[in-house]
Amino acid sequence: MEITGTDRPGLLSEISAVLSKLECHVTASAVWTHNNRAASIIYMEDGFQGGPITDPKRLAHVQEQLENVVEAHHGVGERRSVRLTAPAPGQKTHTGRRLHQLMYANMDYEPCQGCNGGGLAHRNNCTKIHVSIDSCKEKGYSVVNVRSRDRPKLLFDTLCALTDMQYVVFHAAVSAKGTMADQEYFIRQQDGCTLDTESERHKLTQCLIAAIERRVSHGARLDICTHNRMGLLSNVTRAFRENGLSISRAEIGTNGDRAVGSFYVTDASGYEANPQAIDEVKKEMGGSVVVVNKSPGWTPKTSKTPSVGSVSRNSSGSIDEEKPRLSPGSLFWSQLKRLSSNFSSIRS
């Protein structure tokens, strides 16, 4: 099930409550929020017998109920969608890849702005996202330069944006120094044309910034490992809602009788979550709950000091990155996720 729309407190809680009431068992779920937009992918099975839900009438009823929930959270003219499908035989959907496509279709990139500070010295010392697009007329390419914080899956996210906008990469160079990364791409549109208009360059700039920002999660991270049971997602999200916590990003999956997940939470206004509220949630959930106080690269509204990862170069010139401590959730998801093969080949 794929859902997109406006981000509202309690939306995921209401969706999961409806699924639990309709006896649909959630086996995996991923949620992204960005620029007041939300996208989620939920994998579910028949809560009675397991396996896919095959009854067309039941499927139609599930979709109708979910559409009612999503519509109740939206105003007139706001974009939203609910799409319920069965997986195609022999094909696997890369969840992160698909979430990028859903957010792009949801136009979360429209408010995005990079840093406009001029000068090489400013660019080298600024930690905000910088995007510049120039023309290489003698070779017939547009040259895209992106500078941002270095982090896992940065290259993947950038390529998602270029691919979704139907650009072909002919040459590329990527480097990292300290906490920052530089990417350079020589691209053309699929019809062989370069980016000739200011509107094309502006939209590509916005989309690259959005693709980089989407995975920068806000808030404290709660890693959960507990018994897999019917209605688990509904119980977890209700606990968050009732204690005044809002989910900015989430991933949850099941493996046999175990369920693991990572939730990034703030208070309802986007400020740092109240530690007492987190303690209450931990008591209600049961199982193992590990709290990571702050997500990388996020500056809380009450603090001016961002938290960043540690990246350095060794004597051979390769990059050594300080790895985060693996939680039960990250261990599980590291086994689930594989790099998507949906990209076109990079040609040289």
Short mmCIF file of C-alpha atoms in Angstrom, two decimals:
data_model
loop_
_atom_site.label_atom_id
_atom_site.label_comp_id
_atom_site.label_asym_id
_atom_site.label_seq_id
_atom_site.Cartn_x
_atom_site.Cartn_y
_atom_site.Cartn_z
CA MET A 1 0.00 0.00 0.00
CA GLU A 2 1.33 3.43 -0.99
CA ILE A 3 -0.02 6.59 0.63
CA THR A 4 0.98 10.20 -0.04
CA GLY A 5 -0.42 13.45 1.24
CA THR A 6 0.02 16.29 3.68
CA ASP A 7 1.89 15.49 6.87
CA ARG A 8 -0.42 15.65 9.88
CA PRO A 9 0.15 14.55 13.52
CA GLY A 10 -1.49 11.18 14.13
CA LEU A 11 -1.99 10.24 10.47
CA LEU A 12 0.09 7.04 10.63
CA SER A 13 -1.60 6.12 13.92
CA GLU A 14 -5.07 6.38 12.37
CA ILE A 15 -4.02 4.44 9.25
CA SER A 16 -2.52 1.59 11.28
CA ALA A 17 -5.57 1.53 13.59
CA VAL A 18 -7.88 1.07 10.59
CA LEU A 19 -5.70 -1.76 9.26
CA SER A 20 -5.73 -3.48 12.63
CA LYS A 21 -9.52 -3.16 12.87
CA LEU A 22 -9.85 -4.67 9.39
CA GLU A 23 -7.52 -7.51 10.51
CA CYS A 24 -4.75 -6.66 8.08
CA HIS A 25 -1.37 -7.59 9.55
CA VAL A 26 1.43 -5.12 8.77
CA THR A 27 4.65 -7.02 7.98
CA ALA A 28 6.80 -4.01 7.04
CA SER A 29 6.41 -0.26 6.77
CA ALA A 30 8.45 2.81 5.88
CA VAL A 31 7.43 6.46 6.30
CA TRP A 32 9.17 9.66 5.16
CA THR A 33 8.11 13.23 5.86
CA HIS A 34 9.59 16.34 4.25
CA ASN A 35 8.39 19.92 3.77
CA ASN A 36 4.99 19.14 5.29
CA ARG A 37 4.47 16.25 2.86
CA ALA A 38 4.37 12.56 3.75
CA ALA A 39 4.81 9.28 1.89
CA SER A 40 4.47 5.78 3.26
CA ILE A 41 4.75 2.24 1.96
CA ILE A 42 3.07 -0.46 4.00
CA TYR A 43 3.34 -4.18 3.30
CA MET A 44 0.49 -6.17 4.79
CA GLU A 45 -1.04 -9.63 4.71
CA ASP A 46 -4.24 -11.38 5.69
CA GLY A 47 -4.49 -11.33 9.46
CA PHE A 48 -6.57 -14.51 9.39
CA GLN A 49 -4.51 -16.88 7.27
CA GLY A 50 -1.35 -14.97 6.37
CA GLY A 51 -0.27 -14.35 2.79
CA PRO A 52 -1.73 -11.78 0.40
CA ILE A 53 -5.33 -10.62 0.62
CA THR A 54 -7.03 -12.01 -2.48
CA ASP A 55 -10.71 -11.20 -1.95
CA PRO A 56 -11.48 -8.25 -4.29
CA LYS A 57 -14.38 -7.03 -2.12
CA ARG A 58 -12.23 -7.02 0.99
CA LEU A 59 -9.43 -5.19 -0.80
CA ALA A 60 -11.87 -2.57 -2.08
CA HIS A 61 -13.22 -2.10 1.44
CA VAL A 62 -9.71 -1.67 2.88
CA GLN A 63 -8.84 0.92 0.27
CA GLU A 64 -12.12 2.79 0.80
CA GLN A 65 -11.57 2.99 4.57
CA LEU A 66 -8.00 4.21 4.13
CA GLU A 67 -9.08 6.85 1.61
CA ASN A 68 -11.59 8.13 4.17
CA VAL A 69 -8.82 8.48 6.78
CA VAL A 70 -6.45 10.28 4.44
CA GLU A 71 -9.17 12.56 3.09
CA ALA A 72 -10.16 13.58 6.63
CA HIS A 73 -6.64 14.92 7.17
CA HIS A 74 -6.61 17.06 4.03
CA GLY A 75 -8.05 20.36 2.98
CA VAL A 76 -9.69 21.26 -0.31
CA GLY A 77 -7.25 21.02 -3.22
CA GLU A 78 -4.44 19.33 -1.27
CA ARG A 79 -2.75 16.47 -3.10
CA ARG A 80 -3.25 12.96 -1.71
CA SER A 81 -3.34 9.38 -2.95
CA VAL A 82 -3.96 5.85 -1.69
CA ARG A 83 -2.81 3.00 -3.89
CA LEU A 84 -3.28 -0.66 -2.98
CA THR A 85 -1.53 -3.18 -5.23
CA ALA A 86 -0.22 -6.73 -5.23
CA PRO A 87 3.52 -7.16 -5.94
CA ALA A 88 4.29 -8.14 -9.52
CA PRO A 89 5.61 -11.73 -9.85
CA GLY A 90 9.39 -11.84 -10.08
CA GLN A 91 9.81 -8.13 -9.29
CA LYS A 92 10.94 -6.51 -6.06
CA THR A 93 10.35 -2.89 -5.17
CA HIS A 94 13.25 -1.06 -3.55
CA THR A 95 11.47 0.79 -0.76
CA GLY A 96 13.83 3.78 -0.62
CA ARG A 97 13.75 4.13 -4.39
CA ARG A 98 9.96 4.08 -4.43
CA LEU A 99 9.67 6.59 -1.56
CA HIS A 100 11.77 9.04 -3.56
CA GLN A 101 9.37 8.63 -6.50
CA LEU A 102 6.33 9.14 -4.28
CA MET A 103 7.74 12.29 -2.66
CA TYR A 104 8.75 13.66 -6.06
CA ALA A 105 5.22 13.06 -7.38
CA ASN A 106 3.94 14.74 -4.22
CA MET A 107 6.03 17.81 -5.16
CA ASP A 108 7.78 18.08 -1.80
CA TYR A 109 10.65 19.85 -3.60
CA GLU A 110 8.73 23.08 -4.25
CA PRO A 111 9.80 24.96 -1.06
CA CYS A 112 13.45 23.83 -1.32
CA GLN A 113 16.20 26.42 -1.45
CA GLY A 114 19.95 25.92 -1.30
CA CYS A 115 22.48 28.26 0.20
CA ASN A 116 22.87 31.40 -1.91
CA GLY A 117 26.08 32.57 -0.27
CA GLY A 118 28.66 33.53 -2.88
CA GLY A 119 32.37 32.96 -3.07
CA LEU A 120 34.53 29.85 -2.88
CA ALA A 121 35.56 30.53 0.71
CA HIS A 122 31.93 30.64 1.86
CA ARG A 123 31.08 27.49 -0.08
CA ASN A 124 33.99 25.56 1.42
CA ASN A 125 33.06 26.54 4.97
CA CYS A 126 29.26 26.30 4.74
CA THR A 127 27.51 23.08 5.80
CA LYS A 128 24.30 23.80 3.90
CA ILE A 129 23.48 22.25 0.53
CA HIS A 130 25.02 23.99 -2.48
CA VAL A 131 23.93 23.18 -6.05
CA SER A 132 25.34 24.81 -9.18
CA ILE A 133 24.51 23.97 -12.80
CA ASP A 134 26.78 25.12 -15.63
CA SER A 135 27.02 24.44 -19.34
CA CYS A 136 29.87 22.59 -21.03
CA LYS A 137 29.03 23.62 -24.59
CA GLU A 138 32.11 22.12 -26.25
CA LYS A 139 31.10 18.64 -25.02
CA GLY A 140 27.35 19.14 -25.08
CA TYR A 141 26.82 18.49 -21.37
CA SER A 142 25.28 20.27 -18.43
CA VAL A 143 27.60 20.12 -15.41
CA VAL A 144 25.94 19.69 -12.01
CA ASN A 145 27.94 20.27 -8.82
CA VAL A 146 26.48 19.37 -5.43
CA ARG A 147 28.10 20.02 -2.06
CA SER A 148 26.48 18.78 1.15
CA ARG A 149 27.11 16.89 4.36
CA ASP A 150 28.50 13.43 3.77
CA ARG A 151 26.29 10.57 4.94
CA PRO A 152 25.31 7.01 4.03
CA LYS A 153 23.24 6.66 0.82
CA LEU A 154 23.99 10.21 -0.34
CA LEU A 155 25.05 9.04 -3.81
CA PHE A 156 22.00 6.78 -4.09
CA ASP A 157 19.61 9.62 -3.18
CA THR A 158 21.21 12.02 -5.68
CA LEU A 159 20.97 9.47 -8.48
CA CYS A 160 17.32 8.87 -7.64
CA ALA A 161 16.59 12.55 -8.32
CA LEU A 162 18.49 12.57 -11.61
CA THR A 163 16.83 9.34 -12.76
CA ASP A 164 13.30 10.44 -11.80
CA MET A 165 13.79 13.62 -13.83
CA GLN A 166 14.98 11.53 -16.81
CA TYR A 167 18.56 12.76 -16.97
CA VAL A 168 21.37 10.53 -18.21
CA VAL A 169 24.74 10.65 -16.43
CA PHE A 170 27.74 10.36 -18.78
CA HIS A 171 30.59 11.14 -16.36
CA ALA A 172 30.68 11.56 -12.60
CA ALA A 173 33.16 12.30 -9.82
CA VAL A 174 32.53 12.01 -6.09
CA SER A 175 34.82 12.92 -3.20
CA ALA A 176 34.57 13.49 0.54
CA LYS A 177 36.66 15.52 2.96
CA GLY A 178 35.91 15.86 6.62
CA THR A 179 32.15 15.92 7.08
CA MET A 180 31.40 17.26 3.58
CA ALA A 181 30.96 15.56 0.20
CA ASP A 182 31.28 16.92 -3.34
CA GLN A 183 29.51 15.40 -6.33
CA GLU A 184 29.95 16.38 -9.97
CA TYR A 185 27.81 15.04 -12.82
CA PHE A 186 27.97 15.59 -16.57
CA ILE A 187 24.41 15.05 -17.75
CA ARG A 188 21.99 15.38 -20.63
CA GLN A 189 18.28 14.83 -20.90
CA GLN A 190 17.18 11.54 -22.43
CA ASP A 191 16.56 13.29 -25.76
CA GLY A 192 20.20 14.46 -25.76
CA CYS A 193 19.45 18.09 -24.85
CA THR A 194 21.13 20.05 -22.07
CA LEU A 195 19.46 22.26 -19.49
CA ASP A 196 19.00 25.43 -21.50
CA THR A 197 16.36 27.32 -19.52
CA GLU A 198 16.47 28.86 -16.08
CA SER A 199 13.26 27.04 -15.11
CA GLU A 200 14.86 23.66 -15.89
CA ARG A 201 17.93 24.48 -13.83
CA HIS A 202 15.82 25.80 -10.97
CA LYS A 203 13.65 22.68 -10.81
CA LEU A 204 16.65 20.34 -10.92
CA THR A 205 18.28 22.32 -8.12
CA GLN A 206 15.15 22.03 -5.98
CA CYS A 207 14.80 18.29 -6.65
CA LEU A 208 18.43 17.54 -5.79
CA ILE A 209 18.11 19.44 -2.52
CA ALA A 210 14.86 17.60 -1.69
CA ALA A 211 16.42 14.19 -2.43
CA ILE A 212 19.29 14.95 -0.05
CA GLU A 213 17.07 16.37 2.69
CA ARG A 214 14.46 13.57 2.75
CA ARG A 215 16.68 11.08 4.50
CA VAL A 216 17.90 13.59 7.12
CA SER A 217 15.63 12.48 9.94
CA HIS A 218 14.45 14.82 12.67
CA GLY A 219 14.32 14.03 16.35
CA ALA A 220 15.32 11.31 18.76
CA ARG A 221 15.60 7.80 17.35
CA LEU A 222 13.91 4.91 19.11
CA ASP A 223 15.07 1.45 18.03
CA ILE A 224 12.53 -1.20 18.94
CA CYS A 225 12.78 -4.97 19.09
CA THR A 226 9.69 -6.80 20.31
CA HIS A 227 7.34 -9.73 19.73
CA ASN A 228 5.63 -9.69 16.33
CA ARG A 229 1.89 -9.55 16.80
CA MET A 230 -1.30 -8.41 15.15
CA GLY A 231 -1.84 -4.67 15.57
CA LEU A 232 1.75 -3.93 16.66
CA LEU A 233 2.15 -0.84 14.44
CA SER A 234 -1.20 0.47 15.67
CA ASN A 235 -0.15 0.02 19.31
CA VAL A 236 3.24 1.69 18.79
CA THR A 237 1.94 4.70 16.87
CA ARG A 238 -0.95 5.17 19.32
CA ALA A 239 1.58 5.28 22.17
CA PHE A 240 3.47 8.02 20.35
CA ARG A 241 0.32 10.03 19.65
CA GLU A 242 -1.09 9.77 23.17
CA ASN A 243 2.21 11.01 24.61
CA GLY A 244 2.40 14.03 22.31
CA LEU A 245 5.10 12.67 19.98
CA SER A 246 5.14 13.09 16.22
CA ILE A 247 6.88 10.65 13.84
CA SER A 248 9.16 12.27 11.24
CA ARG A 249 10.50 9.03 9.76
CA ALA A 250 9.97 5.35 10.49
CA GLU A 251 10.95 1.89 9.33
CA ILE A 252 9.59 -1.33 10.77
CA GLY A 253 9.86 -4.94 9.66
CA THR A 254 9.12 -8.46 10.86
CA ASN A 255 11.07 -11.71 10.77
CA GLY A 256 9.17 -14.70 12.10
CA ASP A 257 8.00 -13.94 15.63
CA ARG A 258 10.22 -10.85 16.00
CA ALA A 259 9.55 -7.28 14.92
CA VAL A 260 12.15 -4.51 14.80
CA GLY A 261 11.92 -0.88 13.80
CA SER A 262 13.40 2.59 14.06
CA PHE A 263 11.26 5.67 14.74
CA TYR A 264 12.43 9.28 14.67
CA VAL A 265 10.21 11.42 16.88
CA THR A 266 9.80 15.06 17.91
CA ASP A 267 7.03 16.79 19.79
CA ALA A 268 3.97 17.85 17.79
CA SER A 269 5.59 21.23 16.94
CA GLY A 270 8.87 19.78 15.68
CA TYR A 271 10.85 20.53 18.85
CA GLU A 272 12.93 18.02 20.77
CA ALA A 273 10.84 15.24 22.27
CA ASN A 274 10.17 15.42 26.01
CA PRO A 275 12.29 12.71 27.73
CA GLN A 276 9.38 11.92 30.06
CA ALA A 277 7.13 11.26 27.06
CA ILE A 278 9.75 8.91 25.62
CA ASP A 279 9.97 7.07 28.95
CA GLU A 280 6.20 6.61 28.94
CA VAL A 281 6.32 5.19 25.42
CA LYS A 282 9.06 2.75 26.43
CA LYS A 283 6.92 1.49 29.33
CA GLU A 284 3.91 0.94 27.07
CA MET A 285 5.74 -0.82 24.24
CA GLY A 286 7.50 -3.62 26.07
CA GLY A 287 10.38 -5.51 24.51
CA SER A 288 13.72 -3.79 23.91
CA VAL A 289 13.70 -0.02 23.23
CA VAL A 290 17.00 1.79 22.66
CA VAL A 291 16.91 5.61 22.54
CA VAL A 292 19.43 7.55 20.47
CA ASN A 293 19.22 11.15 21.65
CA LYS A 294 19.64 12.89 18.32
CA SER A 295 19.61 12.00 14.64
CA PRO A 296 22.75 12.89 12.59
CA GLY A 297 22.73 16.22 10.82
CA TRP A 298 19.65 17.57 12.62
CA THR A 299 19.77 20.75 14.67
CA PRO A 300 16.94 20.86 17.24
CA LYS A 301 15.07 24.14 17.56
CA THR A 302 16.39 24.45 21.11
CA SER A 303 20.02 23.99 20.14
CA LYS A 304 22.46 25.71 17.81
CA THR A 305 24.99 22.91 17.65
CA PRO A 306 24.38 20.29 14.95
CA SER A 307 25.36 16.69 15.43
CA VAL A 308 27.50 15.30 12.63
CA GLY A 309 29.25 12.06 11.88
CA SER A 310 33.03 11.75 11.84
CA VAL A 311 34.72 11.23 8.48
CA SER A 312 38.48 11.33 7.86
CA ARG A 313 41.05 10.23 5.32
CA ASN A 314 43.70 7.66 6.11
CA SER A 315 47.26 7.63 4.84
CA SER A 316 46.29 5.93 1.57
CA GLY A 317 43.77 8.66 0.79
CA SER A 318 40.67 6.54 1.29
CA ILE A 319 37.86 7.63 3.58
CA ASP A 320 37.49 6.33 7.10
CA GLU A 321 34.05 6.97 8.53
CA GLU A 322 33.15 6.54 12.16
CA LYS A 323 30.39 3.96 12.08
CA PRO A 324 27.31 4.41 14.28
CA ARG A 325 26.67 1.69 16.83
CA LEU A 326 24.39 -0.93 15.33
CA SER A 327 21.02 -1.27 17.01
CA PRO A 328 18.76 -4.32 16.64
CA GLY A 329 16.72 -2.33 14.13
CA SER A 330 19.69 -1.31 12.00
CA LEU A 331 21.06 -4.86 12.01
CA PHE A 332 17.76 -6.19 10.72
CA TRP A 333 17.31 -3.51 8.08
CA SER A 334 20.88 -3.93 6.86
CA GLN A 335 19.88 -7.46 5.87
CA LEU A 336 16.62 -6.39 4.24
CA LYS A 337 17.90 -3.55 2.07
CA ARG A 338 19.76 -4.03 -1.20
CA LEU A 339 20.90 -1.49 -3.75
CA SER A 340 18.31 -0.94 -6.44
CA SER A 341 19.16 -1.95 -9.99
CA ASN A 342 16.59 0.44 -11.50
CA PHE A 343 19.13 3.05 -12.59
CA SER A 344 20.33 3.45 -16.14
CA SER A 345 23.99 2.65 -16.64
CA ILE A 346 26.52 5.46 -16.22
CA ARG A 347 28.22 5.83 -19.57
CA SER A 348 31.75 7.12 -20.10
#
